Structures are given as C-alpha cells and as structure tokens.
Short mmCIF file of C-alpha atoms and ligand atoms in Angstrom, two decimals:
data_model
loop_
_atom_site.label_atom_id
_atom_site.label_comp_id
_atom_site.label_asym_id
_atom_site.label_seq_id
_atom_site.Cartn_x
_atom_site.Cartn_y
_atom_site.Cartn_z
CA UNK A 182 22.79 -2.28 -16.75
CA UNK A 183 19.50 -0.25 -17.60
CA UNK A 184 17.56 0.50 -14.81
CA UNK A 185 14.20 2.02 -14.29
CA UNK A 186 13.65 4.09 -11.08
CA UNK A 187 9.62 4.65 -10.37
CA UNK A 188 8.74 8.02 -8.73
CA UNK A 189 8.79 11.69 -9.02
CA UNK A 190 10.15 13.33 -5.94
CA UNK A 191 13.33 13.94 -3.61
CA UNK A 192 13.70 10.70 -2.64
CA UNK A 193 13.62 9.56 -6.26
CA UNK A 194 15.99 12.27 -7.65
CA UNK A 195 18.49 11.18 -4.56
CA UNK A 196 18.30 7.58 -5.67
CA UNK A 197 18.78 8.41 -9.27
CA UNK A 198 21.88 10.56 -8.15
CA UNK A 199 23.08 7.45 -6.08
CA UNK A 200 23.19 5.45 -9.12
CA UNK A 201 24.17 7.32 -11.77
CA UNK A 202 27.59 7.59 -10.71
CA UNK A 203 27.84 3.95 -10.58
CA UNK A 204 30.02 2.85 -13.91
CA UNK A 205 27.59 -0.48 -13.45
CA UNK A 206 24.67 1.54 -14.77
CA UNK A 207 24.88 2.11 -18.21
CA UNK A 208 21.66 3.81 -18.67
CA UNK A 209 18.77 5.35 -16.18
CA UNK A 210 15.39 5.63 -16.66
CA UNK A 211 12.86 7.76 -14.27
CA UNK A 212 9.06 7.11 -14.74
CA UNK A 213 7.91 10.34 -14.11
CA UNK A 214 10.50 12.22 -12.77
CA UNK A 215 10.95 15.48 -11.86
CA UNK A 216 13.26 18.65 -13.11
CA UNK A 217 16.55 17.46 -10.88
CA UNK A 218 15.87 13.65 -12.73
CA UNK A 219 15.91 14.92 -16.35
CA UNK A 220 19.68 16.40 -15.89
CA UNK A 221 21.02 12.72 -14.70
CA UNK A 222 18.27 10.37 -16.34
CA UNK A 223 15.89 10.06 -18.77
CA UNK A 224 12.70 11.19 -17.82
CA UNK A 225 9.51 9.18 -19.10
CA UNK A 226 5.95 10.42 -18.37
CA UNK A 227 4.01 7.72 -17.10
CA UNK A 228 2.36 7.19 -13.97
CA UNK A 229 3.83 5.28 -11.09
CA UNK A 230 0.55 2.51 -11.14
CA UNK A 231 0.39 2.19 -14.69
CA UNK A 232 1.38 -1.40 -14.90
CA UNK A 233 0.76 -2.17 -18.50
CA UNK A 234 2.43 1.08 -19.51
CA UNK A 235 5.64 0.11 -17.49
CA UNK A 236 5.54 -2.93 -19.02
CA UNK A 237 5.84 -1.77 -22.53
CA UNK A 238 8.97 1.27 -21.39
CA UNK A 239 10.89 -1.97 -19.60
CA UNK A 240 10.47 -3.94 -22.72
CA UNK A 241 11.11 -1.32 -24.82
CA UNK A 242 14.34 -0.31 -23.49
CA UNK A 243 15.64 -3.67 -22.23
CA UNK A 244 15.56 -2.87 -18.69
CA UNK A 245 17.43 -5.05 -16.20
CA UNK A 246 15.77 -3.71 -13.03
CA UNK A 247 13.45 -1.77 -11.42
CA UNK A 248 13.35 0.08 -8.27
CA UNK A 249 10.24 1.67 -6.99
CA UNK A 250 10.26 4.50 -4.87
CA UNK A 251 7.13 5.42 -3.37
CA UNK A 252 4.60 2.89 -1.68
CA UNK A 253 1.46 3.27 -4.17
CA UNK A 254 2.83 0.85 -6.95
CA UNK A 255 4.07 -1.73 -4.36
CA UNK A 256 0.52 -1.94 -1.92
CA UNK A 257 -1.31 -2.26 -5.73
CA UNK A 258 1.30 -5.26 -6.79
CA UNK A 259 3.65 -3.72 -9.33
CA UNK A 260 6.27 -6.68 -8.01
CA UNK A 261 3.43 -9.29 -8.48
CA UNK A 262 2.57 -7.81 -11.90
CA UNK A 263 6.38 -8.62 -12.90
CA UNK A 264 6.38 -12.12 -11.19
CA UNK A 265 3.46 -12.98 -13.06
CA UNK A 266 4.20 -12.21 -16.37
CA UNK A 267 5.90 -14.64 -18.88
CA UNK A 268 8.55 -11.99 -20.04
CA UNK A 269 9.27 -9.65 -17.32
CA UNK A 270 8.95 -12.66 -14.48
CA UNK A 271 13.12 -12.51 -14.68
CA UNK A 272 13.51 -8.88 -14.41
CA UNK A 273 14.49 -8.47 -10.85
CA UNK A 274 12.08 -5.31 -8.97
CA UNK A 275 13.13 -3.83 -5.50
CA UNK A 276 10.39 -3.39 -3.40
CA UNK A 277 8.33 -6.12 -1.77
CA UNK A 278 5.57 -8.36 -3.17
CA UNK A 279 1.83 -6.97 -2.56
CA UNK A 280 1.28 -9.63 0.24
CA UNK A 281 4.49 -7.98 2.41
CA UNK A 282 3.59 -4.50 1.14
CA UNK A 283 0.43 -4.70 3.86
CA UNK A 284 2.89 -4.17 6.31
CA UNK A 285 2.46 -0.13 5.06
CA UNK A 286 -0.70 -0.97 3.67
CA UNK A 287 -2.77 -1.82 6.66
CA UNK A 288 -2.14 -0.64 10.37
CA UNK A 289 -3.97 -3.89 11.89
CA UNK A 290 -1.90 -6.29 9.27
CA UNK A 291 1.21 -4.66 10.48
CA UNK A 292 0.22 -4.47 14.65
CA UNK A 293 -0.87 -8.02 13.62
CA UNK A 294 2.47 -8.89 12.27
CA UNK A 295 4.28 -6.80 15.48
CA UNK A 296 2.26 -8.69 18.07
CA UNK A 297 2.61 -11.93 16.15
CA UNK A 298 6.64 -11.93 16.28
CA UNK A 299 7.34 -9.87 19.75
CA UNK A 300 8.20 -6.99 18.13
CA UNK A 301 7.95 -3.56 20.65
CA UNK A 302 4.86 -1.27 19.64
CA UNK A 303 2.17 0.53 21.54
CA UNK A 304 -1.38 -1.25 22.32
CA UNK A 305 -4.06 -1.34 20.23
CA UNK A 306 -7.29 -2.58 19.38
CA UNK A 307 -9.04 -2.18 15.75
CA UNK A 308 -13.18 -1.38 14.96
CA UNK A 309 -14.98 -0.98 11.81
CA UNK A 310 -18.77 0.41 10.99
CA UNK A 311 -20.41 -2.04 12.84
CA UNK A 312 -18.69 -2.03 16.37
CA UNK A 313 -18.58 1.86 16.52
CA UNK A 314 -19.76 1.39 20.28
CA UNK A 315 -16.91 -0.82 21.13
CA UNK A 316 -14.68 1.64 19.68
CA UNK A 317 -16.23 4.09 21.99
CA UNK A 318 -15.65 2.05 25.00
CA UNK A 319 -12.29 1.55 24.21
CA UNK A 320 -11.39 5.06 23.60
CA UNK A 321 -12.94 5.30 27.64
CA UNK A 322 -10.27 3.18 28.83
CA UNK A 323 -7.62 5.13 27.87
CA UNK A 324 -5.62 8.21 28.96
CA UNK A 325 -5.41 11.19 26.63
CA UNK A 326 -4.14 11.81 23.69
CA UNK A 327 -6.13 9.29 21.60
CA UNK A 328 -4.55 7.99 18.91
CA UNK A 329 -6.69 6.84 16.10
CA UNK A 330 -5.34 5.87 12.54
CA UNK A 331 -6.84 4.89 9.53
CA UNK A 332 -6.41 1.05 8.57
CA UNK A 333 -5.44 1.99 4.86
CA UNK A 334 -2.79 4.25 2.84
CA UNK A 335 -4.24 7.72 3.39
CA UNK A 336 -1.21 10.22 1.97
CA UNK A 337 0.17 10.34 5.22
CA UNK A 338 -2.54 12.22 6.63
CA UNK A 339 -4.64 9.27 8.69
CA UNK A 340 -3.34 9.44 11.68
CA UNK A 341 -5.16 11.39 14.56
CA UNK A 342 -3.82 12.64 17.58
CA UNK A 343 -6.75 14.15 19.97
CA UNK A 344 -6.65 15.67 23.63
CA UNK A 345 -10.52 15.30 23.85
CA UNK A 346 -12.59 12.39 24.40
CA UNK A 347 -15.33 13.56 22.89
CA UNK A 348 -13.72 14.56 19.86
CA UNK A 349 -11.44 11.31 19.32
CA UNK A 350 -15.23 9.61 19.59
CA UNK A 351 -16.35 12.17 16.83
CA UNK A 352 -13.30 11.76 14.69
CA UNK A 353 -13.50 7.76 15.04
CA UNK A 354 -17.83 8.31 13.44
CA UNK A 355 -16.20 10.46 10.85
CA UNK A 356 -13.50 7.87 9.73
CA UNK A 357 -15.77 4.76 10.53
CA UNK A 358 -19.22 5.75 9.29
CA UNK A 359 -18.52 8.64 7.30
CA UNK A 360 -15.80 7.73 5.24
CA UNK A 361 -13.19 10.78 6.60
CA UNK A 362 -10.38 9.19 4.32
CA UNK A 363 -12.71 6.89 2.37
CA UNK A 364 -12.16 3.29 2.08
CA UNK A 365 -8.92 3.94 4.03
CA UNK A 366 -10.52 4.19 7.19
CA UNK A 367 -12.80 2.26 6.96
CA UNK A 368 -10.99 0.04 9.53
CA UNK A 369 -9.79 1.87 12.46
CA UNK A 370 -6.76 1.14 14.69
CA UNK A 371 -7.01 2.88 18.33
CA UNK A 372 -3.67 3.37 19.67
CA UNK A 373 -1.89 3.69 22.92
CA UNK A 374 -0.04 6.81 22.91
CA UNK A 375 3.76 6.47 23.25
CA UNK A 376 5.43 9.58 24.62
CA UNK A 377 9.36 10.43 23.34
CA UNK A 378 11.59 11.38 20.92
CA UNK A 379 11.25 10.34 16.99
CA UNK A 380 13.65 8.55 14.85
CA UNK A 381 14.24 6.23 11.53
CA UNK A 382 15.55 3.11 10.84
CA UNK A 383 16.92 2.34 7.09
CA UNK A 384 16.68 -1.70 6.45
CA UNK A 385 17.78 -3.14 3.21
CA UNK A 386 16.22 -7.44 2.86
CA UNK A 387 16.77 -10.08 0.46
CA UNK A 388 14.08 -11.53 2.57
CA UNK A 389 16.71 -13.29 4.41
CA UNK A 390 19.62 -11.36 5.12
CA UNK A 391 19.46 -8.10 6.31
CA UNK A 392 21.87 -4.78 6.44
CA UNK A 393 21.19 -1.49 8.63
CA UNK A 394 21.35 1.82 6.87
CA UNK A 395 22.24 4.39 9.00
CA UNK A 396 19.66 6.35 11.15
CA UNK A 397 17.55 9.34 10.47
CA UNK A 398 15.07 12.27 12.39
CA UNK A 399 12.88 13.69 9.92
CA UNK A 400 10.65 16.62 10.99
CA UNK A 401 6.73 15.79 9.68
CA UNK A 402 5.05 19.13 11.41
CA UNK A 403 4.60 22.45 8.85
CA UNK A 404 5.27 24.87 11.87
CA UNK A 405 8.90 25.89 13.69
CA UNK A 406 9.39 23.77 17.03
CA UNK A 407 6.96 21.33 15.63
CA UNK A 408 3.29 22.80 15.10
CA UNK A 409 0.96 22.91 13.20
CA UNK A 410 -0.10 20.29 10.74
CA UNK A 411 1.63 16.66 9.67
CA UNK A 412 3.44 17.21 6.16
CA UNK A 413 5.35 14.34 4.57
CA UNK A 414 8.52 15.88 5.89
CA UNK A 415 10.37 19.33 6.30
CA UNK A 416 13.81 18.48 7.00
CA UNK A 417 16.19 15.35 8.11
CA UNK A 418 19.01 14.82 9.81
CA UNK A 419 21.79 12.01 9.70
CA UNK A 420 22.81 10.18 11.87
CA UNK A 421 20.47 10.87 14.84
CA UNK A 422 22.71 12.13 17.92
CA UNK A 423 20.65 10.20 20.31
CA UNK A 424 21.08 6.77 18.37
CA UNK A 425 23.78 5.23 20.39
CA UNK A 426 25.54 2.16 20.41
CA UNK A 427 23.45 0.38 22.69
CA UNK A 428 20.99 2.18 21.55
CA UNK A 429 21.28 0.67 18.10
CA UNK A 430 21.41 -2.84 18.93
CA UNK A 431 18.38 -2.86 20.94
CA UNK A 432 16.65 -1.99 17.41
CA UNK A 433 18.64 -4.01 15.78
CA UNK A 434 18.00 -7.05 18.23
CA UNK A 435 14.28 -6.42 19.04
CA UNK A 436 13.06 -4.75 16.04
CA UNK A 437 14.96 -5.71 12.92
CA UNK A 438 16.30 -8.84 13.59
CA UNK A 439 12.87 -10.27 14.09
CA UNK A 440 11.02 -8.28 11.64
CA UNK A 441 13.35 -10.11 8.90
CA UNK A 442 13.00 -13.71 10.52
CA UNK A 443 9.14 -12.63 11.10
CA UNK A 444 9.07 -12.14 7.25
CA UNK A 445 10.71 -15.36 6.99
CA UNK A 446 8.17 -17.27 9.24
CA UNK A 447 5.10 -15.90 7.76
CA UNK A 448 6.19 -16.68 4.08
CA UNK A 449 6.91 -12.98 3.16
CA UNK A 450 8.88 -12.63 -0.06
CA UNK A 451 10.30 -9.30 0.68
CA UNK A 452 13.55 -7.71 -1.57
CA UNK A 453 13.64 -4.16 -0.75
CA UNK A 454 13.72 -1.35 1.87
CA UNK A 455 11.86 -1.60 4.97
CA UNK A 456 11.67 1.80 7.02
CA UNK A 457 10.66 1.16 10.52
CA UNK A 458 9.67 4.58 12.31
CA UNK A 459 10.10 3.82 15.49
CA UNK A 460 9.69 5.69 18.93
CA UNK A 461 12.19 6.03 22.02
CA UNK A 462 10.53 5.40 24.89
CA UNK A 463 13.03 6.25 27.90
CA UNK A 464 15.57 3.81 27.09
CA UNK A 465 13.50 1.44 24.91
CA UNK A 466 12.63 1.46 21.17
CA UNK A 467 9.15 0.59 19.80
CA UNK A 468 7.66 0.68 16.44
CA UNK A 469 5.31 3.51 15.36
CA UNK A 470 5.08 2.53 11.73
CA UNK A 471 6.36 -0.04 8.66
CA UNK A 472 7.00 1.61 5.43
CA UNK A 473 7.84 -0.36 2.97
CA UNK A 474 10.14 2.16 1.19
CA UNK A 475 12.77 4.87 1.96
CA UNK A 476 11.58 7.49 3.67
CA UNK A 477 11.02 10.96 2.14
CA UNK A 478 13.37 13.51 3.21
CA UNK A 479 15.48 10.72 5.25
CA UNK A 480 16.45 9.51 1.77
CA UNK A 481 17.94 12.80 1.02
CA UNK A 482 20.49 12.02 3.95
CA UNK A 483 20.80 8.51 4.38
CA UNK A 484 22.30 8.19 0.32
CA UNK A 485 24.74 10.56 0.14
CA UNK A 486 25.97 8.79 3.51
CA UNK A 487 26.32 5.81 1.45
CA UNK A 488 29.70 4.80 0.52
CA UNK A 489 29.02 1.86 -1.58
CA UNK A 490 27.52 1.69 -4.55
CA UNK A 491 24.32 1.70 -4.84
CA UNK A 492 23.79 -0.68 -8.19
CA UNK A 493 26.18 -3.69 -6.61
CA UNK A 494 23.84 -3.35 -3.54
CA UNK A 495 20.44 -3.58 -5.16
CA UNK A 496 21.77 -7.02 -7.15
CA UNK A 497 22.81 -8.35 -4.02
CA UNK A 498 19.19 -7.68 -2.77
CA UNK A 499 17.54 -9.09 -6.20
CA UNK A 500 19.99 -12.28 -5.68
CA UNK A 501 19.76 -13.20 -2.26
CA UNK A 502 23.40 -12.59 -1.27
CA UNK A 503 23.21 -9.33 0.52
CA UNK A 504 25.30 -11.20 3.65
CA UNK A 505 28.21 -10.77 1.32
CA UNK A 506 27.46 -7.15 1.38
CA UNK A 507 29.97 -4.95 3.17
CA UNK A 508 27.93 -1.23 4.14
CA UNK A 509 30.18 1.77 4.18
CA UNK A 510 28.94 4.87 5.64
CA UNK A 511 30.58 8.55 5.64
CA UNK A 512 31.56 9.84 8.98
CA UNK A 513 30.14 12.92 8.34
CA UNK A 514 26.53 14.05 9.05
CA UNK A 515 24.00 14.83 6.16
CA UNK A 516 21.10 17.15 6.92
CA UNK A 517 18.64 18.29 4.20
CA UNK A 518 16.07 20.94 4.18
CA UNK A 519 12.65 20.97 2.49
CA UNK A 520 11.66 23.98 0.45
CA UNK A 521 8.13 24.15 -0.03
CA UNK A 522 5.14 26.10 -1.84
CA UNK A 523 3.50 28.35 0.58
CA UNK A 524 0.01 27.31 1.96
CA UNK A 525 1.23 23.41 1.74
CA UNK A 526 0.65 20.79 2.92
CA UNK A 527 -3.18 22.22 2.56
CA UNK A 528 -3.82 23.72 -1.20
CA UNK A 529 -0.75 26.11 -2.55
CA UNK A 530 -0.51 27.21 -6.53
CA UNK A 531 2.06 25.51 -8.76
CA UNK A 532 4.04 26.47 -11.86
CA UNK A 533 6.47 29.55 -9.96
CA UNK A 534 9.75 29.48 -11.55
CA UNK A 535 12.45 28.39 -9.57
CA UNK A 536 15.39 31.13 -9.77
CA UNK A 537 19.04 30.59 -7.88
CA UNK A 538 19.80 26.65 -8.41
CA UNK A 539 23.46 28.10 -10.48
CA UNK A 540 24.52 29.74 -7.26
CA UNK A 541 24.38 26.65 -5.19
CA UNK A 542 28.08 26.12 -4.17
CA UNK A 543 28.51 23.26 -1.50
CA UNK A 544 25.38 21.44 -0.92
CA UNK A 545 23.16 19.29 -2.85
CA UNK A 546 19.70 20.14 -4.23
CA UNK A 547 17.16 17.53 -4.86
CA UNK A 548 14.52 18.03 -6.86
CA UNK A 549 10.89 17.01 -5.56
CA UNK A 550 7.76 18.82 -6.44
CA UNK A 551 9.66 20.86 -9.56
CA UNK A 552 9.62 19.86 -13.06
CA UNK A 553 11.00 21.72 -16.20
CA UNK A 554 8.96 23.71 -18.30
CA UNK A 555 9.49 25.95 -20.95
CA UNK A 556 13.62 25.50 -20.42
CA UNK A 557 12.85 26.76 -16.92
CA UNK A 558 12.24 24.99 -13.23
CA UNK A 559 9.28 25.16 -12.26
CA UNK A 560 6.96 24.15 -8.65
CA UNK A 561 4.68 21.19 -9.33
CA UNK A 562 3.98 20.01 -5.71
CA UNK A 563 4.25 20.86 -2.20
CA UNK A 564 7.54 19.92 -1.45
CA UNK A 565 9.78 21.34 -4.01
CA UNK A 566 13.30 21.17 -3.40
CA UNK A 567 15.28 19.46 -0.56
CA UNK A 568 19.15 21.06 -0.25
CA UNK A 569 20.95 18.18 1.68
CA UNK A 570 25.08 19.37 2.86
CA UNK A 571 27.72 17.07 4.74
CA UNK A 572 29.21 18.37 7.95
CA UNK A 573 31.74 17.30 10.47
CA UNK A 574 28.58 17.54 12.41
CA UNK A 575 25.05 17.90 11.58
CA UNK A 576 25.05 21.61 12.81
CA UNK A 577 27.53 22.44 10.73
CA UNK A 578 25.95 20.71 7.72
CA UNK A 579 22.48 22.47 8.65
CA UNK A 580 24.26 25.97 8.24
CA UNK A 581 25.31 25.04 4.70
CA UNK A 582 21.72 24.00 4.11
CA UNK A 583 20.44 27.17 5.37
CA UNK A 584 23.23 28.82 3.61
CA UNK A 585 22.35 27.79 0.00
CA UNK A 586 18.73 28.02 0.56
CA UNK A 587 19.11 31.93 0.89
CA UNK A 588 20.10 32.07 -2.48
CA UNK A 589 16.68 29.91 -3.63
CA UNK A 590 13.62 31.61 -4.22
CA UNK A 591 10.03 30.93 -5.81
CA UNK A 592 6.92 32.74 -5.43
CA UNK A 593 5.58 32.35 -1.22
CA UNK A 594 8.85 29.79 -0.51
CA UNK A 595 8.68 28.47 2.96
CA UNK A 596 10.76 26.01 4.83
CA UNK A 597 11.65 25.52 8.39
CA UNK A 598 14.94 27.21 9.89
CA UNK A 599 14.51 25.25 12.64
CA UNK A 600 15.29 21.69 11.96
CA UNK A 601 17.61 19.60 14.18
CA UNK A 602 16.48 22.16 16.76
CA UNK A 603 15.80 19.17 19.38
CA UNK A 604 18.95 17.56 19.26
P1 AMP B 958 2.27 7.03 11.34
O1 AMP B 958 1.63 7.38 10.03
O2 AMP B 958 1.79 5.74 11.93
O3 AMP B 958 3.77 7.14 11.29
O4 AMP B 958 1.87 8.18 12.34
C1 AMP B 958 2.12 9.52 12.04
C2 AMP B 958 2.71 10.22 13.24
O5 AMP B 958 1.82 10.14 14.35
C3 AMP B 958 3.99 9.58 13.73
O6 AMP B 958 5.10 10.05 13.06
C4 AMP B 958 3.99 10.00 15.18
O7 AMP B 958 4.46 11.32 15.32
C5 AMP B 958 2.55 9.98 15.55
N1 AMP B 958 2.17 8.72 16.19
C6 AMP B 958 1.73 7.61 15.58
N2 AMP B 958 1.45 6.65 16.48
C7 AMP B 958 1.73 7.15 17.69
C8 AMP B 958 1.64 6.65 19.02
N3 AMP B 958 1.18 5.43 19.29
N4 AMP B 958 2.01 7.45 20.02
C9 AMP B 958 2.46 8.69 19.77
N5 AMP B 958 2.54 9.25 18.54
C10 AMP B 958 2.20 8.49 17.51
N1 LIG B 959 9.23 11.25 5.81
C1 LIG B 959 8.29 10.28 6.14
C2 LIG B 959 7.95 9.33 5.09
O1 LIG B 959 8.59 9.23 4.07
O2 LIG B 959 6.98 8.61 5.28
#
C-alpha cells in the first residue's frame, strides 16, 4: 500500500515509524513532515488543510489511505472532502467525518453528547454575548476554581482555571464580548471543577466496534511539579500505574462502551481514534475532554507499546471489521520526554541546530518541532524532540530518557526532569 500520513510533529513521526516497518506499506508519504519523517518517509510540503492540494499528492501518487494526525483537517472536513468527491470517495481516511469531529470541536456539542448518552463528566452550563449576566450568576453558584473553556478549537490554550470570582467573571467578558480566543470563544462552557489525578484513554472505532489502546499520563504544565502555564505536553508515561483492572473496566463500561454505541445512536460515522481525557475522581472516572485524534506526547508511548501492526489495524478500521482485531501490547512501560525551545509555550526563536541525535544509544527520538535544513536539524516549533525508552518499569524507562537527553543540545533547550514524578 501507499499511504499518506497528515501532520508535522511527534505524534506524526511516531506513527510514520509505526508503519514503516510494516512489509504491508510499500511506500509512505508525510504532508509536511518534520526532520525525523524525511529519514523513514517522503516528506511533501503542503499544509495539513489544504484540501485541493492533498487531493492532487493522493492522486498523484496513487495513495490507498490516509491518516490524519492532528485535529485541524478533521473539525474543517478533510474526511467529508474525500467522501464527496467522485475519485477519492473510495480512498479510505482515518479520522472521523466533520459532523463527529465536533466532539473536539465544540465543548457544548461534546457535554451535549456526554449528557445525552450517560456518560460521567463534570456539570456545566454554556453562555454566549448576549446572556453574559446569566453567565455571571452561574459562576455565583459555584465553589472555586472556576472553570471556563472556550466552545471552539483554541490550540489548546482555552481552557481557564481561576481561584477568583471576580476574575473568572472578567475572563468570561474577555472570551464572550471581547473575543479572548476569537470566534472560539465565542460560546462559553462553565464547568464544575473535578478534583484528582489525570489520565488517557487510547480508542480505536470502525464506528461500531471498538478496541482499547493502552493508557497514558501526559504532563500539559511548562514548570517541574506541574506549574506554570498549559503546553501541549512535556512528557508521557505508559501504562499509567494507577489504571487498574477495575479501574479499567469502569472506563471501559461507562465511558467507552457508550461513547461508541452513543456514536452509533446519534448517526456518527466515526473510523478513527478517539482520545478521551478523562479524570479520576476517588474511585470513579469522568470525562474532561474528546479528542478526536491521538494524543501528543501519549502517542510517543502508546505506539511503540503496540505489538501489532499498525497498517493491518487501520484497514480493519477503514472496513468495519476491527472485532476481528486481536491488540497486542508490550509488557514493558514506554515513557517519552519533550525537549523544547526555551521561552515556549509563549514566543521562543527557531532555526538552532540540533547537535547529539548520533549518540543516542537505547531510546527513541521523535522528531516534532525540527525540520532539516541545510543537511542539518534544525528547531522549527516549540516542542522539538520527544526521546521515548522501554523499561521493565516506567522509572527505569524515564532514566534512559533522561539519559539520552544529556547528550541533546540546541540553543536555551528545556524539558522537564520531573515527569512521572506523581506516580
Ligand atoms: P481540556 O482542554 O478540556 O482538556 O482542558 C485542559 C485542562 O484543564 C485539562 O487537562 C485539565 O487539567 C483541566 N480541566 C479541564 N476541565 C476540568 C474540570 N472540569 N475540572 C478540573 N480540571 C479541568
Ligand atoms: N497531549 C495532549 C493532547 O494531545 O491534546
């Protein structure tokens, strides 16, 4: 087969990495890519939303499938844009139709959705411009911290968590009226706030049978013991410790299973990952957030954890016969650590050359905000290079990632050297 992957970072360059040592794929494309891509794939430079321009690459190179990474191209209908084409209608595309997509795209379709089908989540009620004052009410009835997020996809960065009443009022004019994270927020969902521990769960749908990938803890907050401001992720680790048994099939009863028949119900065509972030509360999971993708850095541990492969498993989504779909995971624990450009996630420079990737022995660096320039690696992004290692157990694994990362350096290189520090 030829297959396309769409996206440019870790999570990408894992996914590529996944299926290029499957003898099924013949030849893999990545639209953009990134520096780790262009040693496995080949790299072609066009944008992730540039439908017409994907269009021409698929025909152009007879590709069988596409899988799309990040959550852009899916919210803006890159599946639809397939379906509803006379020659590409047959080329299968993993990632959900626009209409299921809104379950990343909008907060209120997805607490909607959650309510609609008894699925666990926190409370909420949604405003826009013109019932402000409700809002404010609202925001009176409830105990600190205030949760307020932004309705649309905001880069991971519309979600507010405030101690102060006055200021969650302030914050919820600034997103409402002012247009804090433009037409994003200009809906408003005000949250209950659920107090416990973090955690990820990995779905793969045909849109009627389901498998469980195994669990993740990613680490969103810049700062050591987790401060400071929400990145897109510093570090993950797999499996999560806490996750147990029983733990796992009360997500798996009151969370996945009837997300997938809720799909069903409400005529969702839906062939592709569904990441459900998802919040222990004492003994109970409930759902913080759908994404409608992998997440990014759990991808960078949930892969390589993987045993199957990868290219038989995305048919079997594409086809409908995922129940006849047998997932094999590696014992051993994966943990990656994000490298990133100093000053990130608010403004860093780009273009530092990357210097030690020969002397990694042991782990796995993926690629994310680096590209190749000149014959050398280069940053292009905030998060530049995720090492992932195996362990017996994840603390183990962690000290090869810390290990390897030693012998990395760019100009003002940061990373955490404290993830999994909670387990
Ligand atoms: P989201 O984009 O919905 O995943 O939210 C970003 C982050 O905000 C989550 O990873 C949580 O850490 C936090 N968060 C979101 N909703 C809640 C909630 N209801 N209670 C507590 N924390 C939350
Ligand atoms: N690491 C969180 C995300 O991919 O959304």
């Amino acid at each position: 087969m030829t297959i396309l992957i769409l996206g440019s970072g870790g999570r990408e360059h894992t996914f590529a990495w996944k299926i290029a040592q499957s003898p099924k794929c013949e030849k893999l494309f990545v639209a953009p890519g990134n520096s780790g891509t262009a040693n496995i794939a080949e790299n072609v430079n066009i944008g992730v939303t540039d439908f017409p321009a994907i269009k021409e690459l698929v025909l152009r190179e007879q590709i069988d499938m596409v899988v799309v990474g990040p959550e852009d191209p899916l919210v803006q209908g890159v599946h639809d844009f397939f379906l509803n084409d006379e020659v590409l209608k047959n080329i299968p595309v993993i990632g959900p139709v626009k209409a299921s997509a809104e379950l990343e795209g909008s907060k209120e379709f997805a607490k909607e959705f959650m309510i609609r089908h008894e699925i666990p989540t926190a409370a909420y009620e949604s405003f826009n411009a013109s019932n402000v004052e409700e809002g404010f009410k609202f925001l009176e009835t409830l105990n600190p911290p205030y949760v307020l997020k932004a309705d649309g996809l905001a880069a991971g960065k519309g979600v507010l968590i405030l101690n102060d009443l006055d200021e969650a009022k302030a914050e919820l004019k600034n997103m409402l009226v002012d247009a804090k994270f433009g037409d994003a927020s200009s809906k408003v969902v005000i949250e209950e706030f659920l107090d416990g521990i973090e955690l990820s769960c990995f779905v793969l749908t045909d849109g009627k049978n389901y498998k469980i990938l195994p669990t993740a803890k990613d680490y969103k907050r810049i700062g050591e013991g987790d401060t400071g401001l929400n990145t897109g992720g510093m570090g993950a680790v797999s499996p999560v410790p806490f996750a147990t048994e029983a733990f796992l099939n009360k997500i798996e009863g009151q969370i996945v299973k009837p997300t997938v028949e809720g799909l069903q119900k409400d005529n969702l065509p839906y062939q592709g990952f569904i990441f459900i972030g998802l919040i222990k509360v004492g003994e109970d999971p409930k759902v913080i957030e759908y994404n409608v993708r992998m997440g990014d850095p759990e991808t960078e541990v949930v892969l390589p954890r993987l045993k199957n492969d990868l290219v038989d498993v995305l048919v079997a989504m594409a086809n409908g016969t995922l129940d006849a779909i047998e997932i094999e995971i590696d014992e051993r624990a994966a943990t990656t650590v994000m490298t990133v450009s100093g000053g990130y996630p608010e403004a860093y420079e780009k273009g530092k050359e990357i210097t030690g990737l020969n002397e990694i022995e042991g782990s796995i660096p993926f690629h994310a905000g680096a590209v190749l320039k000149d014959g050398k690696v280069v940053t292009s992004g905030g998060r530049v290079l995720a090492m992932t290692s195996y362990g017996n157990t994840y603390e183990e694994a962690l000290k090869k990632s810390y290990q390897n990362i030693e012998k990395l350096n760019f100009d003002k290189m940061y990373y955490r050297k404290d993830i999994g520090f909670d387990l």
